[in-house]
Tab-separated table of C-alpha atoms in Angstrom:
chain	number	residue	atom	x	y	z
Y	1	MET	CA	118.396	209.973	127.830
Y	2	THR	CA	121.562	208.432	129.275
Y	3	TRP	CA	122.355	204.723	129.238
Y	4	VAL	CA	125.132	203.057	131.219
Y	5	SER	CA	126.442	199.584	130.443
Y	6	ARG	CA	127.034	197.107	133.228
Y	7	ASN	CA	130.756	197.712	132.760
Y	8	GLY	CA	130.492	201.482	132.921
Y	9	ILE	CA	130.227	202.690	129.304
Y	10	VAL	CA	128.106	205.862	129.310
Y	11	LEU	CA	126.050	206.734	126.215
Y	12	THR	CA	123.951	209.886	126.134
Y	13	ASP	CA	121.510	210.481	123.305
Y	14	ARG	CA	122.734	213.645	121.567
Y	15	VAL	CA	119.361	214.155	119.855
Y	16	PRO	CA	116.590	215.930	121.800
Y	17	ALA	CA	113.962	213.491	123.076
Y	18	ALA	CA	111.198	215.600	121.530
Y	19	ALA	CA	112.655	214.986	118.069
Y	20	ARG	CA	112.832	211.241	118.693
Y	21	ARG	CA	109.171	211.188	119.798
Y	22	ALA	CA	108.130	213.209	116.753
Y	23	TRP	CA	109.761	210.688	114.409
Y	24	VAL	CA	107.834	207.862	116.044
Y	25	ARG	CA	104.556	209.786	115.773
Y	26	ALA	CA	105.257	210.476	112.092
Y	27	GLY	CA	105.747	206.755	111.473
Y	28	HIS	CA	109.414	207.130	110.613
Y	29	CYS	CA	110.379	204.839	113.512
Y	30	PRO	CA	108.370	201.794	114.663
Y	31	GLY	CA	108.715	202.376	118.410
Y	32	ARG	CA	109.598	198.672	118.769
Y	33	ASP	CA	112.708	196.751	119.704
Y	34	LEU	CA	114.357	194.475	117.139
Y	35	HIS	CA	113.479	191.162	118.751
Y	36	SER	CA	109.776	192.005	118.990
Y	37	LEU	CA	109.848	192.899	115.285
Y	38	LEU	CA	111.445	189.535	114.526
Y	39	ARG	CA	108.741	187.702	116.516
Y	40	ASP	CA	106.101	189.413	114.388
Y	41	ARG	CA	107.792	188.233	111.202
Y	42	VAL	CA	108.041	184.669	112.482
Y	43	GLY	CA	104.349	184.723	113.362
Y	44	ARG	CA	103.358	185.958	109.906
Y	45	HIS	CA	105.435	183.615	107.759
Y	46	PRO	CA	107.219	180.940	109.795
Y	47	ASP	CA	107.973	178.798	106.721
Y	48	ARG	CA	109.485	181.571	104.590
Y	49	VAL	CA	113.227	181.223	104.016
Y	50	ALA	CA	115.089	183.740	106.179
Y	51	VAL	CA	118.747	182.950	105.456
Y	52	VAL	CA	120.543	181.168	102.647
Y	53	ASP	CA	124.248	180.461	103.144
Y	54	ASP	CA	126.829	177.833	102.263
Y	55	ARG	CA	125.083	175.407	104.661
Y	56	GLY	CA	121.687	175.654	102.989
Y	57	GLN	CA	118.432	177.364	103.956
Y	58	LEU	CA	117.000	178.434	107.295
Y	59	THR	CA	113.303	179.324	107.667
Y	60	TYR	CA	112.017	182.019	109.979
Y	61	ALA	CA	110.741	179.395	112.410
Y	62	GLU	CA	114.121	177.655	112.423
Y	63	LEU	CA	115.926	180.971	112.803
Y	64	ALA	CA	113.740	181.934	115.767
Y	65	GLU	CA	114.413	178.595	117.463
Y	66	GLN	CA	118.165	179.004	117.120
Y	67	VAL	CA	118.064	182.638	118.235
Y	68	ARG	CA	116.070	181.589	121.276
Y	69	GLY	CA	118.481	178.748	121.990
Y	70	LEU	CA	121.562	180.974	121.901
Y	71	ALA	CA	119.859	183.753	123.850
Y	72	GLY	CA	118.827	181.289	126.530
Y	73	ALA	CA	122.352	179.929	126.789
Y	74	LEU	CA	124.097	183.303	126.810
Y	75	ALA	CA	124.891	184.807	130.155
Y	76	ALA	CA	124.460	188.263	128.645
Y	77	ARG	CA	122.009	190.552	130.403
Y	78	PRO	CA	120.499	193.976	129.722
Y	79	GLY	CA	123.307	196.479	129.987
Y	80	ASP	CA	125.966	194.145	128.618
Y	81	ILE	CA	127.928	194.884	125.455
Y	82	VAL	CA	128.623	191.666	123.530
Y	83	GLY	CA	131.273	191.366	120.839
Y	84	VAL	CA	130.410	189.266	117.770
Y	85	ARG	CA	133.242	188.168	115.490
Y	86	VAL	CA	131.596	185.713	113.098
Y	87	PRO	CA	131.930	185.674	109.275
Y	88	ASN	CA	128.907	186.170	107.035
Y	89	GLY	CA	126.427	183.330	107.360
Y	90	ARG	CA	123.538	182.144	109.513
Y	91	ASP	CA	125.691	182.072	112.654
Y	92	ALA	CA	126.450	185.784	112.377
Y	93	VAL	CA	122.712	186.489	112.074
Y	94	ILE	CA	121.799	184.199	114.990
Y	95	ALA	CA	124.445	185.741	117.230
Y	96	GLU	CA	123.402	189.335	116.550
Y	97	LEU	CA	119.695	188.624	117.017
Y	98	ALA	CA	120.302	186.576	120.185
Y	99	VAL	CA	122.145	189.520	121.710
Y	100	ALA	CA	119.162	191.750	120.888
Y	101	ALA	CA	116.779	189.205	122.448
Y	102	CYS	CA	118.767	189.450	125.685
Y	103	GLY	CA	118.382	193.229	125.738
Y	104	ALA	CA	122.157	193.523	125.338
Y	105	VAL	CA	124.102	195.597	122.793
Y	106	ALA	CA	125.832	193.881	119.875
Y	107	LEU	CA	129.321	194.854	118.741
Y	108	PRO	CA	129.888	192.948	115.475
Y	109	PHE	CA	133.353	193.349	113.970
Y	110	THR	CA	136.010	191.723	111.825
Y	111	GLY	CA	139.782	191.796	112.021
Y	112	GLY	CA	142.652	190.155	113.791
Y	113	ARG	CA	143.612	189.792	117.413
Y	114	ALA	CA	144.933	193.346	117.788
Y	115	ASP	CA	141.708	194.818	116.391
Y	116	ALA	CA	139.640	192.557	118.643
Y	117	LEU	CA	141.509	193.561	121.784
Y	118	ASN	CA	141.236	197.234	120.880
Y	119	LEU	CA	137.504	197.207	120.163
Y	120	LEU	CA	136.488	194.913	123.006
Y	121	GLY	CA	138.592	196.863	125.466
Y	122	ARG	CA	137.238	200.244	124.441
Y	123	ALA	CA	133.650	198.927	124.625
Y	124	ARG	CA	134.321	197.050	127.901
Y	125	ALA	CA	132.508	194.123	126.350
Y	126	ALA	CA	131.208	191.535	128.799
Y	127	TRP	CA	131.210	188.673	126.280
Y	128	LEU	CA	132.604	187.690	122.910
Y	129	ILE	CA	130.925	185.307	120.470
Y	130	THR	CA	133.208	183.904	117.769
Y	131	ASP	CA	132.722	181.372	115.014
Y	132	ASP	CA	134.432	178.850	117.303
Y	133	ASP	CA	131.353	179.082	119.559
Y	134	LEU	CA	128.869	178.391	116.754
Y	135	PRO	CA	126.813	176.592	115.626
Y	136	TRP	CA	125.470	176.556	119.192
Y	137	PRO	CA	124.527	173.114	120.510
Y	138	THR	CA	120.782	172.502	120.443
Y	139	VAL	CA	120.399	169.270	122.360
Y	140	SER	CA	120.159	170.391	125.969
Y	141	PRO	CA	117.072	172.101	127.430
Y	142	ARG	CA	119.152	175.132	128.333
Y	143	ALA	CA	120.533	175.417	124.797
Y	144	ARG	CA	116.989	175.298	123.439
Y	145	GLY	CA	116.162	178.257	125.671
Y	146	GLU	CA	113.527	176.437	127.713
Y	147	GLY	CA	112.295	178.623	130.513
Y	148	TRP	CA	113.877	181.709	128.949
Y	149	GLU	CA	111.831	184.722	127.921
Y	150	PRO	CA	112.956	187.700	125.805
Y	151	VAL	CA	113.630	190.968	127.575
Y	152	THR	CA	111.418	194.037	127.174
Y	153	VAL	CA	113.621	196.774	125.723
Y	154	ASP	CA	113.149	200.524	125.349
Y	155	PRO	CA	113.298	201.109	121.567
Y	156	GLU	CA	115.334	204.271	122.153
Y	157	SER	CA	118.032	202.333	124.028
Y	158	PRO	CA	121.199	201.156	122.225
Y	159	ALA	CA	120.969	198.020	120.110
Y	160	ARG	CA	124.283	197.985	118.308
Y	161	LEU	CA	127.705	199.609	118.142
Y	162	LEU	CA	128.732	200.229	114.545
Y	163	VAL	CA	132.474	200.174	113.911
Y	164	SER	CA	133.519	202.878	111.478
Y	165	SER	CA	135.997	202.045	108.743
Y	166	GLY	CA	138.761	203.970	110.483
Y	167	SER	CA	139.206	207.256	108.663
Y	168	GLU	CA	140.663	208.517	111.939
Y	169	ALA	CA	143.650	206.993	113.731
Y	170	GLU	CA	141.375	204.280	115.080
Y	171	PRO	CA	137.833	203.183	114.221
Y	172	LYS	CA	134.955	204.904	115.969
Y	173	LEU	CA	132.305	202.995	117.897
Y	174	VAL	CA	128.930	204.515	117.063
Y	175	ALA	CA	125.890	203.606	119.163
Y	176	TYR	CA	122.539	203.111	117.420
Y	177	SER	CA	119.168	202.566	119.061
Y	178	HIS	CA	116.584	199.972	118.020
Y	179	ASN	CA	114.484	202.776	116.526
Y	180	ALA	CA	117.367	204.325	114.571
Y	181	PHE	CA	118.150	200.966	112.996
Y	182	ALA	CA	114.649	199.678	112.307
Y	183	GLY	CA	113.374	203.180	111.586
Y	184	GLY	CA	115.670	205.608	109.822
Y	185	ARG	CA	118.149	203.070	108.476
Y	186	GLY	CA	115.267	200.761	107.581
Y	187	ASN	CA	113.523	203.530	105.648
Y	188	TYR	CA	116.533	204.044	103.391
Y	189	VAL	CA	116.798	200.308	102.693
Y	190	ARG	CA	113.064	200.158	101.927
Y	191	ALA	CA	113.425	203.063	99.500
Y	192	VAL	CA	116.290	201.271	97.746
Y	193	HIS	CA	113.966	198.286	97.168
Y	194	ARG	CA	111.353	200.536	95.529
Y	195	GLY	CA	108.242	198.455	96.085
Y	196	THR	CA	109.749	194.980	95.699
Y	197	PRO	CA	107.111	192.780	97.414
Y	198	VAL	CA	109.496	190.230	98.972
Y	199	TRP	CA	113.168	191.092	99.244
Y	200	ARG	CA	115.915	188.599	98.479
Y	201	ASP	CA	119.121	190.428	99.335
Y	202	LEU	CA	122.542	189.069	98.423
Y	203	VAL	CA	124.837	190.978	100.783
Y	204	LEU	CA	128.461	190.659	99.685
Y	205	VAL	CA	129.920	193.023	102.280
Y	206	PRO	CA	130.387	191.970	105.929
Y	207	LEU	CA	127.253	192.195	108.073
Y	208	SER	CA	129.554	193.723	110.693
Y	209	SER	CA	130.236	196.761	108.492
Y	210	ALA	CA	128.160	199.925	108.558
Y	211	TYR	CA	127.056	199.258	104.979
Y	212	GLY	CA	126.100	195.628	105.628
Y	213	SER	CA	124.548	196.232	109.043
Y	214	PHE	CA	121.013	196.312	107.622
Y	215	GLY	CA	121.026	192.567	106.903
Y	216	ALA	CA	119.741	190.956	110.097
Y	217	THR	CA	118.013	193.955	111.601
Y	218	ILE	CA	116.211	195.334	108.555
Y	219	THR	CA	115.953	192.712	105.780
Y	220	LEU	CA	114.823	190.159	108.379
Y	221	CYS	CA	113.421	191.872	111.502
Y	222	ARG	CA	111.771	194.874	109.894
Y	223	PHE	CA	110.663	193.678	106.475
Y	224	GLY	CA	110.666	189.873	106.527
Y	225	GLY	CA	112.813	189.291	103.467
Y	226	THR	CA	115.420	186.661	102.676
Y	227	LEU	CA	119.114	187.215	103.322
Y	228	LEU	CA	121.636	185.514	101.027
Y	229	LEU	CA	125.157	185.340	102.452
Y	230	ARG	CA	128.562	184.008	101.446
Y	231	PRO	CA	131.431	183.604	103.927
Y	232	ARG	CA	133.809	185.571	101.681
Y	233	PHE	CA	133.613	187.420	98.383
Y	234	ASP	CA	134.418	185.595	95.177
Y	235	ALA	CA	132.890	186.931	91.966
Y	236	LEU	CA	132.156	183.543	90.394
Y	237	ASP	CA	130.716	182.164	93.628
Y	238	ALA	CA	128.509	185.245	93.972
Y	239	LEU	CA	127.243	184.896	90.405
Y	240	ARG	CA	126.480	181.220	90.942
Y	241	THR	CA	124.462	182.286	93.992
Y	242	VAL	CA	122.560	184.809	91.868
Y	243	ALA	CA	121.742	182.167	89.266
Y	244	GLU	CA	120.692	179.519	91.791
Y	245	HIS	CA	118.960	181.491	94.540
Y	246	ARG	CA	117.480	184.378	92.516
Y	247	PRO	CA	118.130	187.477	94.642
Y	248	THR	CA	116.268	190.672	93.818
Y	249	HIS	CA	119.117	192.933	94.975
Y	250	VAL	CA	122.890	192.640	95.249
Y	251	PHE	CA	124.774	194.859	97.703
Y	252	GLY	CA	128.519	195.413	97.244
Y	253	VAL	CA	131.301	197.967	97.007
Y	254	PRO	CA	132.288	199.203	93.526
Y	255	THR	CA	135.240	196.822	93.243
Y	256	MET	CA	132.949	193.845	93.868
Y	257	LEU	CA	130.366	195.043	91.371
Y	258	ARG	CA	132.991	195.611	88.672
Y	259	ARG	CA	134.277	192.048	89.134
Y	260	LEU	CA	130.716	190.696	88.928
Y	261	ALA	CA	130.121	192.603	85.716
Y	262	GLU	CA	133.273	191.137	84.155
Y	263	HIS	CA	131.894	187.573	84.426
Y	264	ALA	CA	128.112	188.072	84.479
Y	265	ALA	CA	127.571	187.144	80.838
Y	266	ASP	CA	128.031	183.466	81.712
Y	267	PHE	CA	125.277	183.449	84.361
Y	268	ASP	CA	121.523	183.998	84.651
Y	269	THR	CA	121.058	187.318	86.471
Y	270	SER	CA	117.481	187.937	85.324
Y	271	SER	CA	116.117	187.904	88.909
Y	272	LEU	CA	117.865	191.171	89.758
Y	273	ARG	CA	115.838	194.335	90.135
Y	274	ALA	CA	118.759	196.537	91.195
Y	275	VAL	CA	122.458	196.477	91.990
Y	276	VAL	CA	123.427	198.578	95.009
Y	277	SER	CA	126.801	200.240	95.521
Y	278	SER	CA	128.243	201.978	98.570
Y	279	GLY	CA	131.458	202.239	100.572
Y	280	ASP	CA	133.447	204.098	97.916
Y	281	VAL	CA	133.094	206.437	94.959
Y	282	LEU	CA	131.394	204.606	92.096
Y	283	PRO	CA	133.616	205.039	89.012
Y	284	ALA	CA	131.846	206.050	85.819
Y	285	ASP	CA	133.111	203.007	83.912
Y	286	THR	CA	131.869	200.620	86.623
Y	287	LEU	CA	128.469	202.353	86.611
Y	288	ARG	CA	128.253	202.118	82.820
Y	289	ARG	CA	129.345	198.475	82.732
Y	290	CYS	CA	126.898	197.367	85.437
Y	291	ARG	CA	124.019	199.081	83.674
Y	292	GLU	CA	124.924	197.379	80.394
Y	293	VAL	CA	125.517	193.914	81.810
Y	294	PHE	CA	122.720	193.623	84.371
Y	295	GLY	CA	120.141	195.789	82.606
Y	296	VAL	CA	118.748	197.166	85.884
Y	297	ASP	CA	119.135	200.279	88.001
Y	298	VAL	CA	122.431	200.792	89.750
Y	299	VAL	CA	121.678	202.433	93.096
Y	300	ASN	CA	124.537	204.440	94.557
Y	301	VAL	CA	124.352	205.014	98.320
Y	302	TYR	CA	126.216	207.838	100.020
Y	303	GLY	CA	126.345	207.032	103.711
Y	304	SER	CA	128.499	206.515	106.753
Y	305	SER	CA	128.460	204.973	110.218
Y	306	ASP	CA	127.732	208.440	111.617
Y	307	GLY	CA	124.191	208.466	110.259
Y	308	VAL	CA	124.220	210.275	106.924
Y	309	ASN	CA	122.474	208.865	103.867
Y	310	CYS	CA	121.417	209.728	100.357
Y	311	HIS	CA	120.953	207.413	97.413
Y	312	THR	CA	120.277	207.774	93.725
Y	313	THR	CA	120.080	205.817	90.475
Y	314	THR	CA	121.815	208.674	88.633
Y	315	PRO	CA	125.085	209.163	90.537
Y	316	GLU	CA	126.565	211.044	87.582
Y	317	HIS	CA	124.296	213.925	88.673
Y	318	GLY	CA	124.994	213.904	92.441
Y	319	VAL	CA	124.321	211.596	95.383
Y	320	GLY	CA	120.566	212.179	95.638
Y	321	ARG	CA	118.009	214.187	97.570
Y	322	PRO	CA	117.724	213.824	101.347
Y	323	ASP	CA	114.727	211.862	102.636
Y	324	PRO	CA	113.260	213.251	105.895
Y	325	ALA	CA	112.146	209.726	106.854
Y	326	VAL	CA	115.855	208.837	106.890
Y	327	THR	CA	117.762	211.998	107.686
Y	328	ALA	CA	117.660	215.678	106.849
Y	329	ILE	CA	120.892	217.161	105.487
Y	330	ARG	CA	122.210	220.683	105.504
Y	331	ILE	CA	125.523	222.356	104.663
Y	332	VAL	CA	127.217	224.206	107.535
Y	333	ALA	CA	130.411	226.106	106.707
Y	334	GLY	CA	130.806	223.874	103.669
Y	335	GLU	CA	130.428	220.619	105.645
Y	336	ILE	CA	127.621	218.093	105.150
Y	337	CYS	CA	125.659	217.705	108.418
Y	338	ALA	CA	122.779	215.309	109.079
Y	339	LEU	CA	119.937	214.831	111.564
Y	340	GLY	CA	116.992	212.464	111.363
Y	341	PRO	CA	115.442	209.153	112.368
Y	342	MET	CA	118.672	207.249	111.606
Y	343	THR	CA	120.917	209.591	113.605
Y	344	PRO	CA	122.947	207.570	116.141
Y	345	LEU	CA	122.785	208.115	119.873
Y	346	ASP	CA	126.416	208.737	120.732
Y	347	HIS	CA	129.988	207.492	120.387
Y	348	VAL	CA	131.882	205.310	122.813
Y	349	GLY	CA	134.571	207.618	124.137
Y	350	ASP	CA	135.244	210.925	122.454
Y	351	GLY	CA	133.369	211.228	119.190
Y	352	PRO	CA	133.359	214.146	116.783
Y	353	PRO	CA	131.550	217.182	118.199
Y	354	ARG	CA	127.968	217.688	117.114
Y	355	LEU	CA	126.157	220.861	116.252
Y	356	PRO	CA	123.310	222.133	118.479
Y	357	GLY	CA	120.241	219.920	118.282
Y	358	GLY	CA	122.286	216.785	117.662
Y	359	TRP	CA	123.291	217.440	114.049
Y	360	VAL	CA	126.068	215.067	113.005
Y	361	ARG	CA	129.133	216.404	111.230
Y	362	THR	CA	130.147	214.057	108.423
Y	363	GLY	CA	133.640	215.323	107.643
Y	364	ASP	CA	132.645	215.724	103.971
Y	365	ARG	CA	132.548	218.909	101.957
Y	366	GLY	CA	129.340	219.231	99.967
Y	367	SER	CA	126.823	221.465	98.239
Y	368	PHE	CA	123.260	221.415	96.926
Y	369	ASP	CA	122.319	222.224	93.366
Y	370	PRO	CA	119.157	224.262	92.638
Y	371	ASP	CA	116.870	221.199	92.479
Y	372	GLY	CA	117.963	220.018	95.955
Y	373	THR	CA	120.361	217.260	94.881
Y	374	LEU	CA	123.332	216.799	97.188
Y	375	HIS	CA	126.860	216.768	95.773
Y	376	VAL	CA	129.817	215.445	97.765
Y	377	LEU	CA	132.975	217.355	96.922
Y	378	ARG	CA	135.724	215.745	99.002
Y	379	ARG	CA	136.702	214.507	102.447
Y	380	ILE	CA	137.851	217.157	104.893
Y	381	LYS	CA	140.308	214.698	106.397
Y	382	ARG	CA	142.819	212.750	104.361
Y	383	VAL	CA	141.900	209.125	103.652
Y	384	VAL	CA	142.671	206.405	101.135
Y	385	ILE	CA	139.801	204.144	100.081
Y	386	ARG	CA	140.915	200.705	98.908
Y	387	GLY	CA	138.050	198.651	97.504
Y	388	GLY	CA	135.569	200.281	99.896
Y	389	TYR	CA	137.889	200.043	102.918
Y	390	THR	CA	138.931	203.392	104.394
Y	391	ILE	CA	142.556	203.783	105.479
Y	392	SER	CA	144.017	206.619	107.531
Y	393	PRO	CA	147.419	207.511	106.003
Y	394	ALA	CA	148.346	209.322	109.224
Y	395	GLU	CA	148.043	206.105	111.228
Y	396	VAL	CA	150.378	204.219	108.886
Y	397	GLU	CA	152.816	207.138	108.668
Y	398	SER	CA	153.102	207.311	112.439
Y	399	ALA	CA	153.925	203.615	112.628
Y	400	LEU	CA	156.413	203.794	109.739
Y	401	THR	CA	158.544	206.408	111.473
Y	402	GLY	CA	159.164	203.888	114.237
Y	403	HIS	CA	161.232	201.750	111.845
Y	404	PRO	CA	164.936	202.282	112.545
Y	405	ALA	CA	165.778	202.816	108.863
Y	406	VAL	CA	162.990	205.322	108.119
Y	407	ALA	CA	163.855	208.987	108.527
Y	408	ASP	CA	160.571	210.407	107.226
Y	409	ALA	CA	157.391	208.947	105.798
Y	410	ALA	CA	154.225	209.983	104.058
Y	411	CYS	CA	151.516	207.788	102.572
Y	412	VAL	CA	149.496	208.666	99.486
Y	413	PRO	CA	147.034	206.868	97.208
Y	414	VAL	CA	147.920	205.575	93.777
Y	415	PRO	CA	145.075	204.864	91.368
Y	416	ASP	CA	144.212	201.253	90.738
Y	417	ARG	CA	141.709	199.948	88.183
Y	418	ASP	CA	140.681	197.027	90.370
Y	419	LEU	CA	140.430	198.530	93.859
Y	420	GLY	CA	140.157	202.245	93.121
Y	421	GLU	CA	143.185	203.174	95.216
Y	422	ARG	CA	146.144	201.442	96.832
Y	423	LEU	CA	148.328	202.879	99.566
Y	424	CYS	CA	151.891	203.868	98.687
Y	425	ALA	CA	154.447	204.454	101.435
Y	426	CYS	CA	156.914	207.188	100.505
Y	427	VAL	CA	159.986	207.157	102.739
Y	428	THR	CA	163.447	208.600	103.170
Y	429	VAL	CA	166.197	206.464	104.705
Y	430	ARG	CA	168.399	207.291	107.667
Y	431	ALA	CA	172.115	207.596	106.964
Y	432	GLY	CA	174.011	204.395	107.611
Y	433	HIS	CA	170.961	202.134	107.243
Y	434	PRO	CA	170.233	199.809	104.323
Y	435	VAL	CA	167.231	200.666	102.192
Y	436	PRO	CA	164.283	198.531	103.405
Y	437	ASP	CA	162.053	196.804	100.897
Y	438	LEU	CA	158.244	196.691	101.025
Y	439	THR	CA	158.156	193.272	102.682
Y	440	ALA	CA	160.440	194.415	105.502
Y	441	LEU	CA	158.323	197.510	106.121
Y	442	THR	CA	154.967	195.728	106.080
Y	443	THR	CA	156.302	193.028	108.401
Y	444	PHE	CA	157.434	195.736	110.805
Y	445	LEU	CA	154.076	197.523	110.562
Y	446	ARG	CA	152.197	194.333	111.436
Y	447	THR	CA	154.425	193.063	114.221
Y	448	ASP	CA	155.730	196.263	115.825
Y	449	GLY	CA	153.324	198.927	114.617
Y	450	GLY	CA	150.035	197.125	115.245
Y	451	ILE	CA	148.728	197.930	111.751
Y	452	SER	CA	146.063	195.486	110.591
Y	453	PRO	CA	146.593	193.796	107.186
Y	454	PRO	CA	143.945	195.761	105.215
Y	455	LYS	CA	145.777	199.008	106.063
Y	456	LEU	CA	149.261	197.906	104.966
Y	457	PRO	CA	150.884	199.802	102.087
Y	458	GLU	CA	151.089	197.858	98.838
Y	459	ARG	CA	153.518	200.163	97.069
Y	460	LEU	CA	156.832	201.708	98.168
Y	461	LEU	CA	158.634	204.791	96.893
Y	462	VAL	CA	162.073	205.572	98.368
Y	463	LEU	CA	163.193	209.196	97.917
Y	464	ALA	CA	166.214	211.253	98.874
Y	465	ARG	CA	163.838	213.801	100.410
Y	466	LEU	CA	160.093	214.370	100.571
Y	467	PRO	CA	158.881	217.295	98.445
Y	468	LEU	CA	157.792	220.363	100.417
Y	469	SER	CA	155.180	222.995	99.687
Y	470	HIS	CA	155.742	226.707	100.028
Y	471	THR	CA	154.578	226.478	103.638
Y	472	GLY	CA	157.317	224.001	104.494
Y	473	LYS	CA	154.915	221.036	104.820
Y	474	VAL	CA	155.170	217.857	102.802
Y	475	CYS	CA	153.449	218.505	99.482
Y	476	LEU	CA	151.094	215.554	99.268
Y	477	ARG	CA	149.889	216.455	95.803
Y	478	THR	CA	153.423	216.369	94.399
Y	479	LEU	CA	154.119	213.173	96.302
Y	480	ALA	CA	150.966	211.546	94.933
Y	481	ASP	CA	151.989	212.529	91.402
Y	482	LEU	CA	155.433	210.992	91.918
Y	483	ALA	CA	153.957	207.788	93.339
Y	484	THR	CA	151.418	207.544	90.525
Y	485	ALA	CA	154.108	208.079	87.898
Y	486	HIS	CA	156.131	205.284	89.476
Y	487	HIS	CA	153.397	202.809	90.411
Y	488	GLY	CA	150.016	203.978	89.144
Y	489	GLU	CA	148.038	202.548	86.264
Y	490	ARG	CA	147.623	204.857	83.303
């Protein structure tokens, strides 16, 4: 199946159609589009609370009215790609679901102007919804969506472009269908909830991220739960939300969960049935502390925007066993590869090559133990993960060498108790130039290099020369040891 946006973006499903049909027949995918699933939920429990944010509560009936109002006012049409840059809250949910109601494809993202221009340009987006546009006015007939009807959508057509965290030089745009979201991705989220009758999910990560993307489409559309959102992460604010609004599950990256555990003793967290971690390696001390403080399972999710997933409550023994209702996993030449109901359609532009049959290559080295538990060994490509955010050192290095005072540059991680890793820029200085400080380099990277703030180095090591390995390449291991000795926490 090939889909073409109104502005010429071509997406071809890399998975054989027979496999997609088999997953629907097996019940792994609903064979429904997201907006029709939402209408079902509204019909079943219109007065249930759908969203809780810093502006209060929104019921399913109220959510549906606002989704309809924005969809009726949008000029988006089937085949359009619509950017959504709105912080966590009801407006982000309304915008994403209104785009789905129009039969268009949502591209939620965060970041500054440079990131926005890059993503919107690559996707050839027809429209952009920002928080300046919302809340949408609801007084005019057109804003209320009068005379507007939702569009019938093929559930195998694209619903959303996920933005990867940027382990390559630039983030990937990964296209997911309605079925892959509500089906395969929904099945993993359902398994995480382990029979909880009504979900109340406090999602601390951005809904625009791959990890947080389940919020509107799965917690609400597929399973009719309640979504608790805060506009930004603050540990004390999050714990107050837990005490007041009684979520059953909290979703965050390890750094967030560690900060929650540090202050949780002063708050009532008895409503929690599980704490869910993803986006980074879960350190053993954070796992231990969360278990002690919250007294519930800590679920560790191994996943990515490319459609791989495993989860477990015992991450000290591996990342879990693959679930065929989510995705099958196999090891090919040492690399973890995945194929299943949550496998994405395609990438915008050139994505990583797939194996025959549509199997996705994850870029992770892995192995199975005798009982079928998957173990992730390391990334094939070099990345630094800062508090769940993936940084490409190569991207920063390339920009650094454009500074007139920098002769050579390499970036390595230094361990950090709070964020896991921080990026250290290791540079040599050109003869005749003054030694730049960290502020001068980061200012240059932002203004001249186009590096977004989350990717900026936070440590600097100036050397007479970069250490070389026996092959003549920069020895990153030696460099990381030097940077850790200078800056790292012991």
